[in-house]
PDB file of C-alpha atoms in Angstrom:
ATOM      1  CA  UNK P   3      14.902  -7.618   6.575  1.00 77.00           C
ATOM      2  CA  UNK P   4      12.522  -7.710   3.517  1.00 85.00           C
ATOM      3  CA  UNK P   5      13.185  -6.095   0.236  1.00 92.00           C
ATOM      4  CA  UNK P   6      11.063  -5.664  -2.370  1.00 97.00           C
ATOM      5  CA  UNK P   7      12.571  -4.623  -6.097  1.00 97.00           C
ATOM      6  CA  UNK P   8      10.627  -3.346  -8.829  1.00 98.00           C
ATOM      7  CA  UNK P   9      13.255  -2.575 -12.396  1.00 96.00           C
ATOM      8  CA  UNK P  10      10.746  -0.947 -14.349  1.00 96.00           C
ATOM      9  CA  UNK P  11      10.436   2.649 -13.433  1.00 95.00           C
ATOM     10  CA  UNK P  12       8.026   2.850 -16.476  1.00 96.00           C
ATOM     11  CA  UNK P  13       6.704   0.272 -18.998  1.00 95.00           C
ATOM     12  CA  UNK P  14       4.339   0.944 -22.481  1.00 96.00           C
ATOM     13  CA  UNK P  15       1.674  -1.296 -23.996  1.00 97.00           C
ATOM     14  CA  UNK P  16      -0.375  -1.418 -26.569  1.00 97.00           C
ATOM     15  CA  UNK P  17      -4.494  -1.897 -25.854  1.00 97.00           C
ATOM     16  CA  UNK P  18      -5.431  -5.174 -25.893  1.00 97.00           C
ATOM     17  CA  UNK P  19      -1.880  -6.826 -25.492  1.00 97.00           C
ATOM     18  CA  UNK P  20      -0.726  -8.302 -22.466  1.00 98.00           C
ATOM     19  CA  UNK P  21       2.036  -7.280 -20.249  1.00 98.00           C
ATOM     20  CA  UNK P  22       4.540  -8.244 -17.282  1.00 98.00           C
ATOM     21  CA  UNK P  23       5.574  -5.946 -14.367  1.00 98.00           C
ATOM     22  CA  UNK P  24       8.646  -8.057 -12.984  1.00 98.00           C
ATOM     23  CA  UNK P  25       8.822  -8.024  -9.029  1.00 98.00           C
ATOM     24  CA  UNK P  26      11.509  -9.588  -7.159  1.00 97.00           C
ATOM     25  CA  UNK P  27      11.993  -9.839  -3.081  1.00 96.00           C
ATOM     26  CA  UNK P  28      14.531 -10.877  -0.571  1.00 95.00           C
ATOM     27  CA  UNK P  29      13.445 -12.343   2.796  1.00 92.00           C
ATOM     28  CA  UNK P  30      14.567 -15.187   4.938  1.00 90.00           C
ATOM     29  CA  UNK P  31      10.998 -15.933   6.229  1.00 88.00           C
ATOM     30  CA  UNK P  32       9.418 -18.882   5.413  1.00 88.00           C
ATOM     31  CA  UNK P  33       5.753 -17.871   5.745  1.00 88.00           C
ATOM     32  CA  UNK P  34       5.373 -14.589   3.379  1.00 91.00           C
ATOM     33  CA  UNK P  35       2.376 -12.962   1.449  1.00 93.00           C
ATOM     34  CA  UNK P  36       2.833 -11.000  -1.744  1.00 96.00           C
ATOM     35  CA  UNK P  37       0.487  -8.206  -3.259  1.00 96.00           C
ATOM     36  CA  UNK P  38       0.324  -6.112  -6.366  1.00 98.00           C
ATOM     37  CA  UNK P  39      -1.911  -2.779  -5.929  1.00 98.00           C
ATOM     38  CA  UNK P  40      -2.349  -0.331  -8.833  1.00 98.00           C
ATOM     39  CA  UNK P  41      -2.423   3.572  -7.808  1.00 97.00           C
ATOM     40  CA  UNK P  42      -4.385   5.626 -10.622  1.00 96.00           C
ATOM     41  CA  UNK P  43      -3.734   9.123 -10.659  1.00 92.00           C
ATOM     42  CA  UNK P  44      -6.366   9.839  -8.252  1.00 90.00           C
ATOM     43  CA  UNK P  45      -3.822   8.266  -5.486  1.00 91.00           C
ATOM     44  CA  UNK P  46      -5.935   5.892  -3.750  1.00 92.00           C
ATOM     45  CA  UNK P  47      -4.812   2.167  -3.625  1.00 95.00           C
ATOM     46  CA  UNK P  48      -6.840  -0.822  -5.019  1.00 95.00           C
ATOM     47  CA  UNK P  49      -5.846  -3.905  -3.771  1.00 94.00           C
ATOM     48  CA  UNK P  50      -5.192  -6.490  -7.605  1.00 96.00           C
ATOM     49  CA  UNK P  51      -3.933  -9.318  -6.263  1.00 96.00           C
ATOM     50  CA  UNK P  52      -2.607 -11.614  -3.129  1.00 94.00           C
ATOM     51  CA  UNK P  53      -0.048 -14.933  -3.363  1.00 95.00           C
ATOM     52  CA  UNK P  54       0.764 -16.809  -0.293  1.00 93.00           C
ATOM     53  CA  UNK P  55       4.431 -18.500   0.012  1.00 92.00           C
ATOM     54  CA  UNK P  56       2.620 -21.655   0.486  1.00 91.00           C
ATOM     55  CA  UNK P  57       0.463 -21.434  -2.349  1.00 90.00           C
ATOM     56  CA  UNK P  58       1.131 -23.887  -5.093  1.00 87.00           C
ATOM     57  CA  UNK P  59      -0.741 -22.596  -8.169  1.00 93.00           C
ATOM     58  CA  UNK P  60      -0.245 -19.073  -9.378  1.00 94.00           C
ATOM     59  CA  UNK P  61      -2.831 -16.279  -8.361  1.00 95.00           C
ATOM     60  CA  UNK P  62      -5.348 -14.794 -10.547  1.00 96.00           C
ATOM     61  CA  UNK P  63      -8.238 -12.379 -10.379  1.00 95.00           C
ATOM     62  CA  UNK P  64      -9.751 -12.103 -13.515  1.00 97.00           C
ATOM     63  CA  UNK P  65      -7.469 -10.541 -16.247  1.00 97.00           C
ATOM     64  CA  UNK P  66      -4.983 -10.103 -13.717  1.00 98.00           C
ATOM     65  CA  UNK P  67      -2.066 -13.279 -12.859  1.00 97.00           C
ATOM     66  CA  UNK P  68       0.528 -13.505 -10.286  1.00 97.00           C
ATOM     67  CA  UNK P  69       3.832 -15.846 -12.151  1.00 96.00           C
ATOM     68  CA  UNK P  70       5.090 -16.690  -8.792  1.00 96.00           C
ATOM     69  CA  UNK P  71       8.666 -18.623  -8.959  1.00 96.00           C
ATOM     70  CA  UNK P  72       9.595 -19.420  -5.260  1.00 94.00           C
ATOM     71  CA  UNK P  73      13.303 -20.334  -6.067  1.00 93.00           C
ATOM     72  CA  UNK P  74      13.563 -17.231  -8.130  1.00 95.00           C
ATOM     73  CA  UNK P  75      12.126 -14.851  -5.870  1.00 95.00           C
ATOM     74  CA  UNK P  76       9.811 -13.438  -7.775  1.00 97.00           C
ATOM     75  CA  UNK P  77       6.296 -12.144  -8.359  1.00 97.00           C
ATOM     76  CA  UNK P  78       5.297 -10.868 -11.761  1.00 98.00           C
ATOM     77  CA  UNK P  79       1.874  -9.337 -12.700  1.00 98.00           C
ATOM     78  CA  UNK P  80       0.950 -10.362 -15.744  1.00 98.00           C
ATOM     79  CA  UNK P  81      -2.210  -8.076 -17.234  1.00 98.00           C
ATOM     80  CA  UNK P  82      -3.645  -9.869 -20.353  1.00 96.00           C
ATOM     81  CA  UNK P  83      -5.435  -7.644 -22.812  1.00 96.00           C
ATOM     82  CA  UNK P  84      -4.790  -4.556 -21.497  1.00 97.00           C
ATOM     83  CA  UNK P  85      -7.270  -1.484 -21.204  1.00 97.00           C
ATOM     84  CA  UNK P  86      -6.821   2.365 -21.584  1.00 97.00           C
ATOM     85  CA  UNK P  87      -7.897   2.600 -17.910  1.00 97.00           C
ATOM     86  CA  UNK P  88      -5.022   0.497 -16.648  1.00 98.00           C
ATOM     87  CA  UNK P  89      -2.620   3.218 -17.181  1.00 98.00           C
ATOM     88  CA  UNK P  90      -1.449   3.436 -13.288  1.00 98.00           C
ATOM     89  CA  UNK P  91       1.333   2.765 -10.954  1.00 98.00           C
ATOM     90  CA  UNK P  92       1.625  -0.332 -10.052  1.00 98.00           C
ATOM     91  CA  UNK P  93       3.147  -1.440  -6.627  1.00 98.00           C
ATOM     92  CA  UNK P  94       4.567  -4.989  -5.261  1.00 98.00           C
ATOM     93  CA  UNK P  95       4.523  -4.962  -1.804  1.00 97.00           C
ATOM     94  CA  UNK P  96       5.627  -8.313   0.790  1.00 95.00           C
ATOM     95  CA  UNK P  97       3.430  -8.406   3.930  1.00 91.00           C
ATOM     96  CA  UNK P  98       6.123  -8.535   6.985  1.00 81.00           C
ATOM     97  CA  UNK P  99       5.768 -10.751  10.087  1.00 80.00           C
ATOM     98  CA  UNK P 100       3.921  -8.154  11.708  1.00 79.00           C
ATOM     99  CA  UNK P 101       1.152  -7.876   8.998  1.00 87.00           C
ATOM    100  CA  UNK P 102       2.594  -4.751   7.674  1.00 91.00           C
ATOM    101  CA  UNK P 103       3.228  -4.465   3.485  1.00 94.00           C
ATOM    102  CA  UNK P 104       7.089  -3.452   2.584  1.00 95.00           C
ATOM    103  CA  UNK P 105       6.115  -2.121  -0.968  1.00 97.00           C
ATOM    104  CA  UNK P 106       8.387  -1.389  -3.751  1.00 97.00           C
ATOM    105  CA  UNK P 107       9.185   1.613  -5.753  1.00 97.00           C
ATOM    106  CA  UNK P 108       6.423   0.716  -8.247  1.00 97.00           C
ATOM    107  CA  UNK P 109       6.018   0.925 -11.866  1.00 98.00           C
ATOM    108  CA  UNK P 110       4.105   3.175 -14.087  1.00 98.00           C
ATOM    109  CA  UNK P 111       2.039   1.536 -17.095  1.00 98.00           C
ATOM    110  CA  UNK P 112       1.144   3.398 -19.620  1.00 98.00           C
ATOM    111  CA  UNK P 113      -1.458   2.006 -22.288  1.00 98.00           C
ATOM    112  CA  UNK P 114      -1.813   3.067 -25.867  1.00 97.00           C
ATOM    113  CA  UNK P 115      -4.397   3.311 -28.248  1.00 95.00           C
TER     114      UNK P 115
ATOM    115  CA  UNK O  19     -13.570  -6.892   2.181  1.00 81.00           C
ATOM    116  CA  UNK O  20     -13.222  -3.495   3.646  1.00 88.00           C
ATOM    117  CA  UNK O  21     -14.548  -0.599   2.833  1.00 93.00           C
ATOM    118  CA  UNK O  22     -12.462   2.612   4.475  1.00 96.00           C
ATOM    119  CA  UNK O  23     -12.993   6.185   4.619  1.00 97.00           C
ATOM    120  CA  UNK O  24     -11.034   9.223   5.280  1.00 98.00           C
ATOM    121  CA  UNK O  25     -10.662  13.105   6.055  1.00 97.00           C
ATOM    122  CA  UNK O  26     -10.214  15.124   5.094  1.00 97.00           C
ATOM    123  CA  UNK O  27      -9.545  13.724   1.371  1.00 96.00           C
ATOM    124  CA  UNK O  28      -7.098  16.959   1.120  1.00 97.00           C
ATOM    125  CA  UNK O  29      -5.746  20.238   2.666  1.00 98.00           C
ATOM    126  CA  UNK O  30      -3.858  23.093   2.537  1.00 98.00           C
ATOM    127  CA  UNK O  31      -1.972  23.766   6.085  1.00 97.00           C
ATOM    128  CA  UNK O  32       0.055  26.601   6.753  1.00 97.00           C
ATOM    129  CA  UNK O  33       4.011  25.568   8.522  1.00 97.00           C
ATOM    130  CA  UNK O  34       3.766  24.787  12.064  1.00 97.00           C
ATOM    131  CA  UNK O  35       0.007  24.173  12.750  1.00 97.00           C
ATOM    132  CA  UNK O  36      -1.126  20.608  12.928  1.00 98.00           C
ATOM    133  CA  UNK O  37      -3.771  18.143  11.381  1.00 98.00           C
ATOM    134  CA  UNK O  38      -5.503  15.202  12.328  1.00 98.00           C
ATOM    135  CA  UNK O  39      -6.672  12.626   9.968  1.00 98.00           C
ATOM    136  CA  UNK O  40      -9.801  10.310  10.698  1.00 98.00           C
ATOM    137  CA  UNK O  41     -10.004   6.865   9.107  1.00 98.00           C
ATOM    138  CA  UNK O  42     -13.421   5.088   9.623  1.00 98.00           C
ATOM    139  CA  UNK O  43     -13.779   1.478   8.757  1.00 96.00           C
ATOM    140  CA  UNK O  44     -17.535  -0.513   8.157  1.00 95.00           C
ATOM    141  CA  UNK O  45     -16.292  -3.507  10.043  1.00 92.00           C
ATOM    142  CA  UNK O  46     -14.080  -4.639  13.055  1.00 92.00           C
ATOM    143  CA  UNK O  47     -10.770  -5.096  12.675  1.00 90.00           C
ATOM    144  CA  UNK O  48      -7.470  -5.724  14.682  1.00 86.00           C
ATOM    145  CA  UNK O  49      -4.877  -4.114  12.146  1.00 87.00           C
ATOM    146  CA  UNK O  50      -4.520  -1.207  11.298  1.00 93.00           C
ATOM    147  CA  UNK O  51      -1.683   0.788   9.723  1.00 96.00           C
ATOM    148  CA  UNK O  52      -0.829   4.507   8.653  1.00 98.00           C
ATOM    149  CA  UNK O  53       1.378   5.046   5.588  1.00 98.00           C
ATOM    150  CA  UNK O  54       2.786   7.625   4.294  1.00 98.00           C
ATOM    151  CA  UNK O  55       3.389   8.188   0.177  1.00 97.00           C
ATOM    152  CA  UNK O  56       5.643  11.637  -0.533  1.00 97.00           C
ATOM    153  CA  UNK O  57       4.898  13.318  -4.036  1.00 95.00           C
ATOM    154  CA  UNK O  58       6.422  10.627  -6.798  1.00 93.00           C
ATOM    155  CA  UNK O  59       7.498   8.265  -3.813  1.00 95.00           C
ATOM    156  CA  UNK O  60       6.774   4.876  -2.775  1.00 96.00           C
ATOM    157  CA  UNK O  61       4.766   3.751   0.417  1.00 97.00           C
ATOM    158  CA  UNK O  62       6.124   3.879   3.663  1.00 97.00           C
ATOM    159  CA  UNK O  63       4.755   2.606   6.816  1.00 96.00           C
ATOM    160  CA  UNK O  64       4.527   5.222   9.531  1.00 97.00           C
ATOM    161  CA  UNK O  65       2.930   2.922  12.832  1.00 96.00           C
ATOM    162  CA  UNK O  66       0.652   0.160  13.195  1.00 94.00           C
ATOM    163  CA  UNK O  67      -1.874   1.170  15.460  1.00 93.00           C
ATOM    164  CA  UNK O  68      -3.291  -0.980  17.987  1.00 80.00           C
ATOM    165  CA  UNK O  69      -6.558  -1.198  19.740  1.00 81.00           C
ATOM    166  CA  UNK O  70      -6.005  -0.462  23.469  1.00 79.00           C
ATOM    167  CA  UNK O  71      -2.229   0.024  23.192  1.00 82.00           C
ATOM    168  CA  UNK O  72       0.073   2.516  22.450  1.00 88.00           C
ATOM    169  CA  UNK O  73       0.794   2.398  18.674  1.00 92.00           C
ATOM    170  CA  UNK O  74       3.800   1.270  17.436  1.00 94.00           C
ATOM    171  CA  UNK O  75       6.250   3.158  15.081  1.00 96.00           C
ATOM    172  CA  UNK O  76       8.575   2.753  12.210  1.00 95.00           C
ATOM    173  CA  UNK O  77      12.370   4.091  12.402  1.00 95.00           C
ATOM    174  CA  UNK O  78      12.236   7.385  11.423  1.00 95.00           C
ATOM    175  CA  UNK O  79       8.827   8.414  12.378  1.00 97.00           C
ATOM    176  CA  UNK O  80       8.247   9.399  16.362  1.00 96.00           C
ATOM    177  CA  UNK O  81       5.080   9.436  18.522  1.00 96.00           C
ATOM    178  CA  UNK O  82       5.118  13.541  19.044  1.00 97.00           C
ATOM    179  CA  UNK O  83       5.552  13.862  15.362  1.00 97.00           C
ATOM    180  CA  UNK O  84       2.722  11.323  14.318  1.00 97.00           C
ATOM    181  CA  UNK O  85       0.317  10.824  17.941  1.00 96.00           C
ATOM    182  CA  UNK O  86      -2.073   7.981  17.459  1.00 96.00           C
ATOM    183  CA  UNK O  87      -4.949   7.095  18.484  1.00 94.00           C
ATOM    184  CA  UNK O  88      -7.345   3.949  18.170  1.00 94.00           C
ATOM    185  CA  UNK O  89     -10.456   4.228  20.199  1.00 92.00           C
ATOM    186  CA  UNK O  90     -12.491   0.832  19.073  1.00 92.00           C
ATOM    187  CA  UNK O  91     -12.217  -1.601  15.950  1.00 92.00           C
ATOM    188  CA  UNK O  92     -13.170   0.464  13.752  1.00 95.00           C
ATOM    189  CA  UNK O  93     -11.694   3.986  13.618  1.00 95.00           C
ATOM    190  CA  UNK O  94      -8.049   5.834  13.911  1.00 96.00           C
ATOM    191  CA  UNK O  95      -6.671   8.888  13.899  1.00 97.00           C
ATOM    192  CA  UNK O  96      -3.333  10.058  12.602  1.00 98.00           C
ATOM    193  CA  UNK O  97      -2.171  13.638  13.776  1.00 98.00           C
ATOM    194  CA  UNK O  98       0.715  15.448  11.949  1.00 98.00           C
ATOM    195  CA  UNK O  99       1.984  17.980  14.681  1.00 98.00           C
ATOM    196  CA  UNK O 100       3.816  20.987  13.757  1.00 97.00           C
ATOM    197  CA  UNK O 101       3.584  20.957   9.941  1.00 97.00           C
ATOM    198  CA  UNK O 102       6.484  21.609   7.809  1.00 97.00           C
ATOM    199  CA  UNK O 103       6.775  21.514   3.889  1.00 97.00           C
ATOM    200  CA  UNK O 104       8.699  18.024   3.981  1.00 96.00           C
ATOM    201  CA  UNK O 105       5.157  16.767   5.492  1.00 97.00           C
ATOM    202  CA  UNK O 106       3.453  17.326   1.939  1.00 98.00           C
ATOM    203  CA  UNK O 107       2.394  14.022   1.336  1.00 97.00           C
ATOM    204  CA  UNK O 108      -0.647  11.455   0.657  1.00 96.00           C
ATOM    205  CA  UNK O 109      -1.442  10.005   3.931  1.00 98.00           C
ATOM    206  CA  UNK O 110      -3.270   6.506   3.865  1.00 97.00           C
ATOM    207  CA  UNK O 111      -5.117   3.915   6.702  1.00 97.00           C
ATOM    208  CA  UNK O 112      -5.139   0.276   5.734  1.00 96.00           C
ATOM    209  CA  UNK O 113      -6.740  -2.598   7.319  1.00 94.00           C
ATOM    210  CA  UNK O 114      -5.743  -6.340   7.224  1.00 90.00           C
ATOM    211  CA  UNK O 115      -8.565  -8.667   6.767  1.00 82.00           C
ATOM    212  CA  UNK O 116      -9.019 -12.074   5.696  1.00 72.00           C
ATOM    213  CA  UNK O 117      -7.212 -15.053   7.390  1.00 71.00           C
ATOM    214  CA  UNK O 118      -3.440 -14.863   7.851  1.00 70.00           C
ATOM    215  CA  UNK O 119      -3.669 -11.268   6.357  1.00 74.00           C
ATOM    216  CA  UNK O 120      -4.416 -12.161   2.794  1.00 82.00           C
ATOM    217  CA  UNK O 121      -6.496  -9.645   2.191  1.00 86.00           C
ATOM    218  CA  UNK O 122      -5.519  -5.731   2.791  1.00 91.00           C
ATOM    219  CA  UNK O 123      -7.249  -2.668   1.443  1.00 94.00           C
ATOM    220  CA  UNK O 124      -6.647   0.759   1.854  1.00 96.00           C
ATOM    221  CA  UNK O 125      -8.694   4.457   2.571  1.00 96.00           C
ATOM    222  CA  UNK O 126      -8.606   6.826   0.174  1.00 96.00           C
ATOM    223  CA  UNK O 127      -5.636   9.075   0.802  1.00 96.00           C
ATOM    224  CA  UNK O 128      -5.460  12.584   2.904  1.00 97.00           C
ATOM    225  CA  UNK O 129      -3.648  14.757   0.409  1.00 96.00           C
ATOM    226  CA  UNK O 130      -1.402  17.238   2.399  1.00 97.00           C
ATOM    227  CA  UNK O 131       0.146  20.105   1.436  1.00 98.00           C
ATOM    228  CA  UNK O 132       2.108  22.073   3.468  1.00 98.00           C
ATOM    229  CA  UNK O 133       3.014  25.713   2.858  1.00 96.00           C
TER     230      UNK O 133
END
């Protein structure tokens, strides 16, 4: 079975800094896909980010970066300069054999001025 | 990419009655998936429902609870049947896209509130 963990129930930044929301996950496949989504306040759920198991270089999608260590088993989203507007949760989620996402509990960011 | 739409976006439902939530999506697809999120909760898969085929469900969740249906590639419906206040929830569709599932978006939410 799949397990995603996410430590950080909440995390602060300051604008402009960067920051890491830590993700680790348990699974004995060998094929696996891993995905950060950020939830605003307004509930709906936009899609940051997407590593493959198989990929060799690290993800990224503009100020957004997946530090993926395989032999750690983990998945970090790194934001670089952050913004007021990225005050969300954020959710890791593993995508299962059957294309389904086993998410984590999630994180909430909050950016300061 | 997808883009996915959903209603209701909210409502207010009175114990015991039911609701059925439509998800529309501008493009074929095989997968598709209902989740449910309860208030300060994670995500939690409900079924994946299939084209043609019965949907399949998650431990926990049952098919006279949560009947599915998936009439073409492009839309679903999600039914909660006899409402209670434990149902209050954000309801969401999601579609896998992209090759080997890379690439999955989701609706909007169905806010539900249950009183």
């Amino acid at each position: 079975a799949q397990k995603i963990t996410q430590t950080q129930p909440g995390m602060f930044v300051q604008e402009k800094e960067a920051v890491t929301l830590d993700c680790t996950y348990d699974t004995s496949d060998q094929s696996y896909g891993l995905f950060w989504y950020k939830q605003p306040s307004s509930g709906e759920m936009i899609f940051l980010i997407y590593q493959g198991s198989y990929d060799e270089q690290n993800a990224t999608e503009g100020r957004y970066s997946l530090n993926f260590q395989k032999a750690r088993k983990s998945a970090n989203l790194v934001i670089s300069a952050s913004q007021l507007g990225d005050s969300a949760m954020y959710f890791c989620a593993m995508r299962d054999t059957g294309y389904a996402l086993n998410f984590g509990k999630g994180t909430s960011l909050l950016v300061t001025p | 990419s997808a883009v996915i739409s959903q209603k209701p976006s909210r409502d207010i439902c009175q114990r015991g009655t039911s609701l059925t939530i439509q998800c529309q999506v501008d493009s074929q697809v095989t997968m598709m998936f209902w989740y449910r999120q309860q208030p300060g909760q994670s995500l939690t898969l409900i079924a994946t429902a299939n084209q043609g085929s019965e949907a399949t469900y998650e431990s926990g969740f049952v098919i006279d609870k949560f009947p599915i249906s998936r009439p073409n590639l492009t839309f679903s419906t999600l039914t909660v049947s006899n409402m209670s206040p434990e149902d209050s929830s954000i309801y969401l569709c999601s579609v896998t896209t992209g090759t080997g599932g890379n690439e999955q978006y989701f609706g909007p939410g169905t806010r539900l509130t249950v009183t």
